[in-house]
C-alpha atoms as one frame of an Amber mdcrd trajectory, in Angstrom:
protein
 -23.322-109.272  43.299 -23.223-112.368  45.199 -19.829-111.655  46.902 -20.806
-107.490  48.035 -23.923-109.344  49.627 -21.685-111.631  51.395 -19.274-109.497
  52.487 -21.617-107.060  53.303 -23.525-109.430  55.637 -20.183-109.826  56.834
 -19.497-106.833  58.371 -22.670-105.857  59.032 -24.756-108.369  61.071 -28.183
-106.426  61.068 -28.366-106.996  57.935 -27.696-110.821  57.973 -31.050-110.859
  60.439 -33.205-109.408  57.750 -33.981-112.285  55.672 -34.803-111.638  51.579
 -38.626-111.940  51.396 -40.420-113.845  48.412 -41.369-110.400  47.145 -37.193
-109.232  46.962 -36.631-112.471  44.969 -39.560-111.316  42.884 -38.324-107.960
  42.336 -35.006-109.297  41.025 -36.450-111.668  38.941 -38.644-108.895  36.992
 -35.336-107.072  36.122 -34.168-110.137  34.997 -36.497-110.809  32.720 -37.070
-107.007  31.591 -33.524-107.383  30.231 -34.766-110.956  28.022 -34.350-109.177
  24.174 -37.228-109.989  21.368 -34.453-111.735  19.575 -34.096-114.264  22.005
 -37.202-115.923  21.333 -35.593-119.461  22.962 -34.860-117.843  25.990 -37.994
-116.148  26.253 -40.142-118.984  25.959 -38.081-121.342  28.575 -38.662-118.173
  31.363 -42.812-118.719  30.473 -42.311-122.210  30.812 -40.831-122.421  34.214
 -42.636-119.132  35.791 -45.936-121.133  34.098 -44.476-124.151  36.362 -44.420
-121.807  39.309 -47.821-120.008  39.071 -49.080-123.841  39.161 -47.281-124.682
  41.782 -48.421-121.680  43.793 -51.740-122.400  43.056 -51.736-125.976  44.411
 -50.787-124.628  47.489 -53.911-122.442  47.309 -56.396-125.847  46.897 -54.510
-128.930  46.395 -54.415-131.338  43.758 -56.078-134.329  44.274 -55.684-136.909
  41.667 -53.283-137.872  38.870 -54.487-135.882  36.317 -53.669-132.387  38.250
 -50.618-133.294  39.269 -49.380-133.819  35.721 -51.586-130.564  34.577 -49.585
-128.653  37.622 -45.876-130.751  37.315 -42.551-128.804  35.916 -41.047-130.769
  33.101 -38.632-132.823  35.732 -41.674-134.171  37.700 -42.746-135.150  34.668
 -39.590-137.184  33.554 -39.262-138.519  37.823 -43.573-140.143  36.987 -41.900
-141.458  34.357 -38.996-143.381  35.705 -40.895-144.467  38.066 -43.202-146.210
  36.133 -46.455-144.696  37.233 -45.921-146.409  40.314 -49.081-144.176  41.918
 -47.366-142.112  44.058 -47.399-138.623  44.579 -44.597-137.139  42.436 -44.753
-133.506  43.223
């Protein structure tokens, strides 16, 4: 876990220089969510929500949003609430 990697970086500082790429993170992530069970059906459908949230996100990168309307099409649920408190004041809130 968390505390081998440390150490490990630790003692061995060629590995410390090789930084994780997005694709490692990516890698964990789909063993992570190979291990989600049918029966949790709650769990299951907050992963699609947020990796739905990323996928977005990802996308704006690839041609950006330009009005309102995509940004709330492409915001995570937290965006969403931050518009909100806001009051719709007109800024960018992603």
């Amino acid at each position: 876990g968390h505390i081998t990697t440390y150490l490990h970086t630790q003692l061995s500082p060629e590995v410390a220089e090789r930084a994780e790429s997005p694709l490692d993170h990516l890698q964990r992530l789909s063993t992570a969510v190979g291990s989600i069970t049918d029966r949790d059906d709650t769990l299951r459908k907050k992963v699609i929500t947020e990796l739905e949230a990323l996928l977005r996100r990802l996308d704006r990168r690839a041609k950006p949003a330009d009005d309102l309307g995509d940004q709330i099409q492409a915001a995570t649920p937290e965006q969403l609430f931050n518009l909100v408190d806001r009051g719709f004041d007109g800024s960018s809130f992603l």
